[in-house]
Structures are given as structure tokens and as C-alpha cells.
């Protein structure tokens, strides 16, 4: 819930007071646009710095979360977020020899530890004129650092396990991540 709320607060041009990215890149938000909360240690805090009150609406259905921030918009600009990957840290794959009837039930080629690619990311809050669509300003919003985690793959009986196909766990770095609402 904190990541979609963070994104909405950014594009509503609200003031972000406290935010931390997840430790690993998420698959449901573009890099740099996630926020994590951990009771007693990490929080996400923002302030309504607009002239009028806002209302937050949130729903969860079918495994999807939808968050909206509603209010009076008197601005002559709109906000889009942009991210720049500064560094990529690729994971390495190692193999653990195991017997076929191991107590955890791993089969040859199974992931014991699922890998994550690491990233350093800058995120910018970009303001565009509603009238002309021209960029008015681009301000560094935050720096995010996502750790890498190396893969460990099961190899049965000294065989020749090949790295299994892995779904994309590197975070969404495409131009059209599909996690955000259409413009």
C-alpha cells in the first residue's frame, strides 16, 4: 500500500517528508517509485502542502491495489516522474550439490535462493506546463539503492544442472512498466 500511495503523493506534488525504498527491487513498481514501511523502524510520511484538503481513496481487489488522491487542483502544471539507473549490480549463480531425496524436496535446477539484480537509481519529479506540455522543471526527488542477491541452484548428485528459467525479478525498468495507471 505504501508504494502506490507514494507514487500518488509524488504526482499530486505533495511534500515527501520520509521515504525509504525496499531492500530489493520490486516487480510491481518502477525503480525508484516504491516506498517501504516497517513497524517501528521505517515509515512513509508526506504532507499536504496544497491550499485545500485532500482525500485518499484506496481499494484492494483481485490481488491489485488502487490508490487515488483527490483534491482541488489549481496548478498550471502537471507532474510526471522520471528515473535514471546509475548502476546495475548483476547477481551471480552458484550451485549446491544435494542428494535426490533431500529433506527440502529440491529437484535438479530448482532455485534454493531466488536472485535479485541490484540498482542505484535517481528519481526526478518533472513538472510540465498544462498549456504547452513543455518541461518547466526537473528536481531530484530521491536516491534509491536496491541490493543484489546471488542465486543458489540445486544440483543433484554432481550432475550438470543448468540455470533454470527465472521470471523477471529485477524490478520494472522498461519505459512502460504496466504498474502505473495510464496517463
mmCIF file of C-alpha atoms in Angstrom:
data_model
loop_
_atom_site.group_PDB
_atom_site.id
_atom_site.type_symbol
_atom_site.label_atom_id
_atom_site.label_comp_id
_atom_site.label_asym_id
_atom_site.label_seq_id
_atom_site.Cartn_x
_atom_site.Cartn_y
_atom_site.Cartn_z
ATOM 1 C CA UNK A 1 0.000 0.000 0.000
ATOM 2 C CA UNK A 2 2.858 2.405 0.729
ATOM 3 C CA UNK A 3 4.314 2.294 -2.815
ATOM 4 C CA UNK A 4 1.125 3.269 -4.711
ATOM 5 C CA UNK A 5 0.449 5.958 -2.101
ATOM 6 C CA UNK A 6 3.991 7.289 -2.539
ATOM 7 C CA UNK A 7 3.560 7.455 -6.305
ATOM 8 C CA UNK A 8 0.225 9.281 -5.955
ATOM 9 C CA UNK A 9 1.729 11.764 -3.490
ATOM 10 C CA UNK A 10 4.551 12.466 -5.948
ATOM 11 C CA UNK A 11 2.330 13.146 -8.963
ATOM 12 C CA UNK A 12 -0.051 15.179 -6.761
ATOM 13 C CA UNK A 13 3.051 17.275 -5.979
ATOM 14 C CA UNK A 14 2.758 16.765 -2.239
ATOM 15 C CA UNK A 15 5.726 17.200 0.073
ATOM 16 C CA UNK A 16 7.528 13.951 0.913
ATOM 17 C CA UNK A 17 8.944 14.055 4.443
ATOM 18 C CA UNK A 18 10.135 10.478 4.925
ATOM 19 C CA UNK A 19 10.551 7.582 2.480
ATOM 20 C CA UNK A 20 12.772 4.521 2.115
ATOM 21 C CA UNK A 21 12.902 2.190 -0.876
ATOM 22 C CA UNK A 22 12.573 -1.583 -0.497
ATOM 23 C CA UNK A 23 15.774 -3.547 0.041
ATOM 24 C CA UNK A 24 15.358 -5.353 -3.283
ATOM 25 C CA UNK A 25 13.776 -4.051 -6.500
ATOM 26 C CA UNK A 26 10.069 -4.809 -6.666
ATOM 27 C CA UNK A 27 8.289 -6.214 -9.698
ATOM 28 C CA UNK A 28 5.122 -4.177 -9.140
ATOM 29 C CA UNK A 29 6.552 -0.631 -9.206
ATOM 30 C CA UNK A 30 9.150 1.018 -11.418
ATOM 31 C CA UNK A 31 12.584 1.507 -9.873
ATOM 32 C CA UNK A 32 12.701 4.497 -7.536
ATOM 33 C CA UNK A 33 8.921 4.757 -7.157
ATOM 34 C CA UNK A 34 8.443 2.336 -4.267
ATOM 35 C CA UNK A 35 8.214 3.055 -0.555
ATOM 36 C CA UNK A 36 8.521 0.590 2.297
ATOM 37 C CA UNK A 37 7.164 0.650 5.822
ATOM 38 C CA UNK A 38 8.346 -1.459 8.742
ATOM 39 C CA UNK A 39 6.629 -1.011 12.084
ATOM 40 C CA UNK A 40 8.833 0.927 14.494
ATOM 41 C CA UNK A 41 11.743 1.490 12.088
ATOM 42 C CA UNK A 42 10.789 2.709 8.599
ATOM 43 C CA UNK A 43 7.878 4.943 7.742
ATOM 44 C CA UNK A 44 6.421 6.782 4.788
ATOM 45 C CA UNK A 45 5.343 10.329 5.653
ATOM 46 C CA UNK A 46 4.056 13.085 3.398
ATOM 47 C CA UNK A 47 2.390 16.462 3.946
ATOM 48 C CA UNK A 48 -0.500 18.102 2.146
ATOM 49 C CA UNK A 49 1.217 21.341 1.160
ATOM 50 C CA UNK A 50 -1.705 22.443 -1.024
ATOM 51 C CA UNK A 51 -4.215 25.145 -0.120
ATOM 52 C CA UNK A 52 -7.155 22.742 0.070
ATOM 53 C CA UNK A 53 -7.776 19.405 1.821
ATOM 54 C CA UNK A 54 -7.188 16.110 0.045
ATOM 55 C CA UNK A 55 -8.922 12.760 0.271
ATOM 56 C CA UNK A 56 -7.154 9.422 -0.088
ATOM 57 C CA UNK A 57 -9.130 6.539 -1.580
ATOM 58 C CA UNK A 58 -7.704 3.026 -1.624
ATOM 59 C CA UNK A 59 -9.124 -0.338 -2.633
ATOM 60 C CA UNK A 60 -7.754 -3.847 -2.937
ATOM 61 C CA UNK A 61 -9.323 -6.434 -5.226
ATOM 62 C CA UNK A 62 -8.102 -9.475 -7.129
ATOM 63 C CA UNK A 63 -4.508 -9.000 -5.956
ATOM 64 C CA UNK A 64 -4.406 -5.381 -7.141
ATOM 65 C CA UNK A 65 -4.275 -2.204 -5.072
ATOM 66 C CA UNK A 66 -5.693 1.071 -6.391
ATOM 67 C CA UNK A 67 -4.879 4.359 -4.669
ATOM 68 C CA UNK A 68 -6.181 7.828 -5.585
ATOM 69 C CA UNK A 69 -5.569 11.233 -4.075
ATOM 70 C CA UNK A 70 -8.468 13.595 -4.720
ATOM 71 C CA UNK A 71 -8.476 17.348 -4.200
ATOM 72 C CA UNK A 72 -8.719 20.774 -5.776
ATOM 73 C CA UNK A 73 -6.054 21.295 -8.415
ATOM 74 C CA UNK A 74 -5.318 24.949 -9.139
ATOM 75 C CA UNK A 75 -1.864 24.365 -10.580
ATOM 76 C CA UNK A 76 -0.895 25.332 -14.110
ATOM 77 C CA UNK A 77 1.379 22.283 -14.375
ATOM 78 C CA UNK A 78 1.256 18.505 -14.013
ATOM 79 C CA UNK A 79 3.861 16.120 -12.623
ATOM 80 C CA UNK A 80 5.495 13.088 -14.214
ATOM 81 C CA UNK A 81 8.191 11.004 -12.595
ATOM 82 C CA UNK A 82 11.428 10.027 -14.312
ATOM 83 C CA UNK A 83 14.140 7.664 -13.111
ATOM 84 C CA UNK A 84 17.752 7.184 -14.097
ATOM 85 C CA UNK A 85 19.618 3.951 -13.328
ATOM 86 C CA UNK A 86 23.115 4.947 -12.224
ATOM 87 C CA UNK A 87 24.487 1.437 -11.653
ATOM 88 C CA UNK A 88 23.387 -2.159 -12.120
ATOM 89 C CA UNK A 89 24.722 -4.997 -9.964
ATOM 90 C CA UNK A 90 24.148 -8.348 -11.652
ATOM 91 C CA UNK A 91 23.708 -11.376 -9.453
ATOM 92 C CA UNK A 92 25.912 -14.443 -9.707
ATOM 93 C CA UNK A 93 24.719 -18.039 -9.753
ATOM 94 C CA UNK A 94 26.274 -20.771 -7.625
ATOM 95 C CA UNK A 95 25.258 -24.413 -7.319
ATOM 96 C CA UNK A 96 24.729 -26.512 -4.210
ATOM 97 C CA UNK A 97 25.278 -30.258 -4.549
ATOM 98 C CA UNK A 98 22.404 -32.180 -2.973
ATOM 99 C CA UNK A 99 21.100 -35.734 -2.933
ATOM 100 C CA UNK A 100 17.951 -36.597 -4.886
ATOM 101 C CA UNK A 101 15.917 -37.323 -1.755
ATOM 102 C CA UNK A 102 16.965 -34.161 0.139
ATOM 103 C CA UNK A 103 14.750 -33.179 3.085
ATOM 104 C CA UNK A 104 13.617 -29.910 1.429
ATOM 105 C CA UNK A 105 12.415 -31.664 -1.734
ATOM 106 C CA UNK A 106 14.597 -29.673 -4.151
ATOM 107 C CA UNK A 107 14.925 -31.071 -7.642
ATOM 108 C CA UNK A 108 17.837 -30.602 -10.016
ATOM 109 C CA UNK A 109 17.814 -26.996 -11.255
ATOM 110 C CA UNK A 110 15.462 -25.631 -8.540
ATOM 111 C CA UNK A 111 16.305 -22.268 -7.036
ATOM 112 C CA UNK A 112 17.276 -22.530 -3.380
ATOM 113 C CA UNK A 113 17.808 -18.773 -3.203
ATOM 114 C CA UNK A 114 15.999 -16.611 -5.777
ATOM 115 C CA UNK A 115 18.279 -13.889 -7.159
ATOM 116 C CA UNK A 116 17.728 -10.157 -7.493
ATOM 117 C CA UNK A 117 19.643 -7.663 -9.597
ATOM 118 C CA UNK A 118 20.800 -4.610 -7.636
ATOM 119 C CA UNK A 119 20.451 -0.999 -8.763
ATOM 120 C CA UNK A 120 21.355 2.551 -7.786
ATOM 121 C CA UNK A 121 18.618 4.881 -9.066
ATOM 122 C CA UNK A 122 17.955 8.631 -9.125
ATOM 123 C CA UNK A 123 14.303 9.685 -9.315
ATOM 124 C CA UNK A 124 13.223 13.100 -10.609
ATOM 125 C CA UNK A 125 9.955 14.983 -10.157
ATOM 126 C CA UNK A 126 9.315 16.682 -13.511
ATOM 127 C CA UNK A 127 6.786 19.498 -13.859
ATOM 128 C CA UNK A 128 5.197 20.203 -17.244
ATOM 129 C CA UNK A 129 3.058 23.126 -18.365
ATOM 130 C CA UNK A 130 -0.598 22.132 -18.764
ATOM 131 C CA UNK A 131 -0.929 24.687 -21.551
ATOM 132 C CA UNK A 132 2.118 23.842 -23.684
ATOM 133 C CA UNK A 133 3.302 20.469 -22.363
ATOM 134 C CA UNK A 134 6.821 21.896 -22.031
ATOM 135 C CA UNK A 135 9.091 20.841 -19.195
ATOM 136 C CA UNK A 136 9.151 23.551 -16.511
ATOM 137 C CA UNK A 137 11.481 21.889 -14.013
ATOM 138 C CA UNK A 138 13.139 18.608 -13.128
ATOM 139 C CA UNK A 139 14.121 18.167 -9.482
ATOM 140 C CA UNK A 140 15.978 15.272 -7.906
ATOM 141 C CA UNK A 141 13.415 13.614 -5.656
ATOM 142 C CA UNK A 142 15.396 10.768 -4.101
ATOM 143 C CA UNK A 143 18.163 8.220 -4.461
ATOM 144 C CA UNK A 144 17.279 4.534 -4.184
ATOM 145 C CA UNK A 145 19.715 1.701 -3.674
ATOM 146 C CA UNK A 146 18.494 -1.845 -4.229
ATOM 147 C CA UNK A 147 20.703 -4.694 -3.068
ATOM 148 C CA UNK A 148 21.599 -7.631 -5.272
ATOM 149 C CA UNK A 149 21.107 -11.181 -4.063
ATOM 150 C CA UNK A 150 23.027 -14.045 -5.621
ATOM 151 C CA UNK A 151 21.262 -17.194 -6.823
ATOM 152 C CA UNK A 152 21.822 -20.630 -5.381
ATOM 153 C CA UNK A 153 20.630 -23.502 -7.582
ATOM 154 C CA UNK A 154 20.246 -27.149 -6.570
ATOM 155 C CA UNK A 155 22.487 -29.650 -8.357
ATOM 156 C CA UNK A 156 21.563 -33.284 -7.747
ATOM 157 C CA UNK A 157 24.291 -35.902 -7.424
ATOM 158 C CA UNK A 158 27.083 -33.896 -9.037
ATOM 159 C CA UNK A 159 25.070 -33.667 -12.286
ATOM 160 C CA UNK A 160 25.108 -30.821 -14.733
ATOM 161 C CA UNK A 161 22.190 -28.679 -13.588
ATOM 162 C CA UNK A 162 21.533 -25.787 -15.878
ATOM 163 C CA UNK A 163 20.294 -22.457 -14.592
ATOM 164 C CA UNK A 164 16.505 -22.645 -14.710
ATOM 165 C CA UNK A 165 14.409 -20.037 -16.422
ATOM 166 C CA UNK A 166 13.561 -17.313 -13.937
ATOM 167 C CA UNK A 167 10.697 -14.852 -14.124
ATOM 168 C CA UNK A 168 11.766 -11.210 -14.170
ATOM 169 C CA UNK A 169 12.610 -10.315 -10.563
ATOM 170 C CA UNK A 170 14.795 -7.343 -11.382
ATOM 171 C CA UNK A 171 12.187 -4.632 -10.959
ATOM 172 C CA UNK A 172 10.429 -2.812 -13.727
ATOM 173 C CA UNK A 173 12.906 -0.788 -15.730
ATOM 174 C CA UNK A 174 11.038 -0.600 -19.005
ATOM 175 C CA UNK A 175 9.510 2.574 -20.419
ATOM 176 C CA UNK A 176 6.052 1.057 -19.990
ATOM 177 C CA UNK A 177 6.147 -0.930 -16.753
ATOM 178 C CA UNK A 178 2.423 -1.631 -16.607
ATOM 179 C CA UNK A 179 2.330 -0.998 -12.847
ATOM 180 C CA UNK A 180 1.182 2.598 -13.116
ATOM 181 C CA UNK A 181 -2.126 3.989 -14.346
ATOM 182 C CA UNK A 182 -2.313 5.171 -17.951
ATOM 183 C CA UNK A 183 -1.853 8.895 -18.439
#
